[in-house]
């Protein structure tokens, strides 16, 4: 009888551990995807900043010739 109770408790503990491990794996995958998305956003922002500076400089250059 005691063995059956211990096996049931062990089974429940293992199910909780498996569920927690699965959630942590999903969380890790989501963090990886978020990191990739933030890297793309940072890169895009940097390119837009460079483009803006180029446009400002080009506009200033055009105005100096007019």
Coordinates of N, CA, C and O in Angstrom, one line a residue:
X1 N 0.8 -1.2 0.0 CA 0.0 0.0 0.0 C 0.9 1.3 0.0 O 0.6 2.2 -0.7
X2 N 1.9 1.3 0.9 CA 2.8 2.4 0.9 C 3.6 2.6 -0.4 O 3.7 3.7 -0.9
X3 N 3.9 1.4 -1.0 CA 4.6 1.5 -2.3 C 3.7 2.1 -3.4 O 4.2 2.9 -4.2
X4 N 2.5 1.8 -3.3 CA 1.5 2.4 -4.3 C 1.4 3.9 -4.2 O 1.4 4.6 -5.1
X5 N 1.3 4.3 -2.9 CA 1.2 5.8 -2.7 C 2.5 6.5 -3.1 O 2.5 7.5 -3.8
X6 N 3.7 5.9 -2.8 CA 4.9 6.5 -3.2 C 5.1 6.5 -4.7 O 5.5 7.5 -5.3
X7 N 4.6 5.5 -5.4 CA 4.7 5.4 -6.9 C 3.7 6.5 -7.5 O 4.1 7.1 -8.5
X8 N 2.6 6.7 -6.9 CA 1.6 7.7 -7.3 C 2.2 9.1 -7.2 O 2.2 9.9 -8.1
X9 N 2.8 9.3 -6.0 CA 3.5 10.6 -5.8 C 4.6 10.9 -6.7 O 4.8 12.0 -7.2
X10 N 5.4 9.8 -6.9 CA 6.5 9.9 -7.9 C 6.1 10.2 -9.3 O 6.6 11.0 -10.0
X11 N 5.0 9.5 -9.7 CA 4.4 9.7 -11.0 C 3.9 11.2 -11.2 O 4.2 11.8 -12.2
X12 N 3.2 11.7 -10.1 CA 2.8 13.1 -10.2 C 3.9 14.0 -10.3 O 3.9 15.0 -11.1
X13 N 5.0 13.8 -9.5 CA 6.2 14.6 -9.5 C 6.8 14.6 -10.9 O 7.2 15.7 -11.4
X14 N 6.9 13.5 -11.5 CA 7.5 13.4 -12.8 C 6.7 14.1 -13.9 O 7.2 14.7 -14.8
X15 N 5.4 14.0 -13.8 CA 4.5 14.7 -14.7 C 4.7 16.2 -14.6 O 4.8 17.0 -15.6
X16 N 4.8 16.7 -13.3 CA 5.0 18.1 -13.1 C 6.4 18.6 -13.7 O 6.5 19.6 -14.3
X17 N 7.4 17.7 -13.4 CA 8.7 18.0 -13.9 C 8.7 18.0 -15.5 O 9.3 18.9 -16.1
X18 N 8.1 17.1 -16.1 CA 8.0 17.1 -17.5 C 7.3 18.3 -18.1 O 7.7 18.9 -19.1
X19 N 6.2 18.6 -17.4 CA 5.4 19.8 -17.9 C 6.3 21.1 -17.7 O 6.3 21.9 -18.6
X20 N 7.0 21.2 -16.6 CA 7.8 22.4 -16.4 C 9.0 22.4 -17.4 O 9.3 23.5 -18.0
X21 N 9.6 21.3 -17.7 CA 10.6 21.2 -18.7 C 10.1 21.6 -20.1 O 10.7 22.4 -20.8
X22 N 8.9 21.2 -20.4 CA 8.3 21.5 -21.7 C 8.0 23.0 -21.8 O 8.3 23.7 -22.8
X23 N 7.5 23.6 -20.7 CA 7.3 25.1 -20.7 C 8.6 25.9 -20.8 O 8.7 26.9 -21.5
X24 N 9.7 25.4 -20.1 CA 10.9 26.0 -20.2 C 11.5 26.0 -21.6 O 12.2 26.9 -22.1
X25 N 11.3 24.8 -22.3 CA 11.8 24.7 -23.7 C 11.0 25.7 -24.6 O 11.7 26.3 -25.4
X26 N 9.7 25.8 -24.4 CA 8.9 26.7 -25.2 C 9.4 28.1 -24.9 O 9.6 29.0 -25.8
X27 N 9.6 28.5 -23.6 CA 10.1 29.8 -23.2 C 11.4 30.1 -23.9 O 11.6 31.2 -24.4
X28 N 12.3 29.1 -23.9 CA 13.6 29.3 -24.5 C 13.5 29.6 -26.0 O 14.1 30.5 -26.6
X29 N 12.6 28.8 -26.7 CA 12.4 29.1 -28.1 C 11.8 30.5 -28.4 O 12.2 31.1 -29.3
X30 N 10.9 30.9 -27.5 CA 10.3 32.2 -27.7 C 11.3 33.3 -27.5 O 11.3 34.3 -28.2
X31 N 12.2 33.1 -26.5 CA 13.2 34.1 -26.2 C 14.2 34.2 -27.4 O 14.7 35.2 -27.8
X32 N 14.5 33.0 -28.0 CA 15.4 33.0 -29.2 C 14.7 33.8 -30.3 O 15.4 34.6 -31.0
X33 N 13.4 33.5 -30.6 CA 12.7 34.2 -31.6 C 12.7 35.7 -31.3 O 12.8 36.6 -32.2
X34 N 12.4 36.1 -30.1 CA 12.4 37.5 -29.7 C 13.7 38.2 -29.9 O 13.8 39.3 -30.4
X35 N 14.8 37.5 -29.6 CA 16.1 38.0 -29.8 C 16.4 38.2 -31.3 O 17.0 39.3 -31.6
X36 N 16.0 37.3 -32.1 CA 16.2 37.4 -33.5 C 15.4 38.6 -34.1 O 15.9 39.4 -34.9
X37 N 14.2 38.8 -33.6 CA 13.3 39.9 -34.0 C 13.9 41.2 -33.6 O 13.9 42.2 -34.3
X38 N 14.4 41.3 -32.4 CA 15.1 42.5 -31.9 C 16.3 42.8 -32.7 O 16.6 44.0 -32.9
X39 N 17.1 41.8 -33.0 CA 18.3 42.0 -33.8 C 17.9 42.6 -35.2 O 18.6 43.6 -35.7
X40 N 16.9 42.1 -35.8 CA 16.4 42.6 -37.1 C 15.9 44.1 -36.9 O 16.2 45.0 -37.8
X41 N 15.2 44.3 -35.9 CA 14.7 45.7 -35.6 C 15.8 46.7 -35.4 O 15.8 47.8 -36.0
X42 N 16.8 46.3 -34.6 CA 18.0 47.1 -34.4 C 18.8 47.4 -35.7 O 19.1 48.5 -36.0
X43 N 18.9 46.4 -36.5 CA 19.6 46.5 -37.8 C 18.8 47.5 -38.7 O 19.4 48.3 -39.4
X44 N 17.5 47.3 -38.8 CA 16.7 48.1 -39.6 C 16.7 49.6 -39.1 O 16.8 50.5 -39.9
X45 N 16.7 49.8 -37.8 CA 16.8 51.1 -37.2 C 18.1 51.8 -37.6 O 18.2 53.0 -38.0
X46 N 19.2 51.0 -37.5 CA 20.5 51.5 -37.9 C 20.5 51.9 -39.3 O 21.1 53.0 -39.7
X47 N 20.0 51.1 -40.2 CA 20.0 51.4 -41.7 C 19.2 52.6 -41.9 O 19.5 53.5 -42.7
X48 N 18.0 52.8 -41.2 CA 17.2 54.0 -41.5 C 17.9 55.2 -41.0 O 17.7 56.3 -41.6
X49 N 18.6 55.1 -39.9 CA 19.4 56.3 -39.4 C 20.4 56.7 -40.4 O 20.6 57.9 -40.7
X50 N 21.2 55.7 -40.9 CA 22.2 56.0 -41.9 C 21.5 56.6 -43.1 O 22.0 57.6 -43.7
X51 N 20.4 56.1 -43.6 CA 19.7 56.6 -44.7 C 19.3 58.0 -44.5 O 19.4 58.9 -45.4
X52 N 18.8 58.3 -43.3 CA 18.3 59.6 -42.9 C 19.5 60.6 -43.0 O 19.4 61.7 -43.5
X53 N 20.6 60.2 -42.4 CA 21.8 61.1 -42.5 C 22.3 61.3 -43.9 O 22.6 62.5 -44.3
X54 N 22.2 60.3 -44.7 CA 22.6 60.4 -46.1 C 21.7 61.4 -46.8 O 22.1 62.3 -47.6
X55 N 20.4 61.2 -46.6 CA 19.4 62.1 -47.2 C 19.6 63.5 -46.8 O 19.5 64.5 -47.6
X56 N 19.8 63.8 -45.5 CA 20.1 65.1 -45.0 C 21.3 65.7 -45.7 O 21.3 66.9 -46.1
X57 N 22.4 65.0 -45.7 CA 23.6 65.5 -46.4 C 23.4 65.7 -47.8 O 23.9 66.7 -48.4
X58 N 22.7 64.8 -48.5 CA 22.4 65.0 -50.0 C 21.6 66.2 -50.2 O 21.8 66.9 -51.2
X59 N 20.5 66.4 -49.4 CA 19.7 67.5 -49.5 C 20.5 68.8 -49.3 O 20.3 69.8 -50.1
X60 N 21.3 68.8 -48.3 CA 22.2 70.0 -48.1 C 23.1 70.3 -49.3 O 23.3 71.4 -49.7
X61 N 23.6 69.2 -49.9 CA 24.5 69.4 -51.0 C 23.7 69.9 -52.2 O 24.2 70.8 -52.9
X62 N 22.5 69.4 -52.4 CA 21.7 69.9 -53.6 C 21.4 71.4 -53.4 O 21.4 72.2 -54.3
X63 N 21.0 71.8 -52.1 CA 20.6 73.2 -51.9 C 21.8 74.1 -52.0 O 21.6 75.2 -52.4
X64 N 23.0 73.6 -51.8 CA 24.2 74.5 -51.9 C 24.5 74.8 -53.4 O 25.1 75.8 -53.7
X65 N 24.0 73.9 -54.3 CA 24.2 74.1 -55.7 C 23.1 75.0 -56.3 O 23.3 75.5 -57.4
X66 N 22.0 75.2 -55.6 CA 20.9 76.0 -56.2 C 21.0 77.5 -55.9 O 21.6 78.0 -55.1

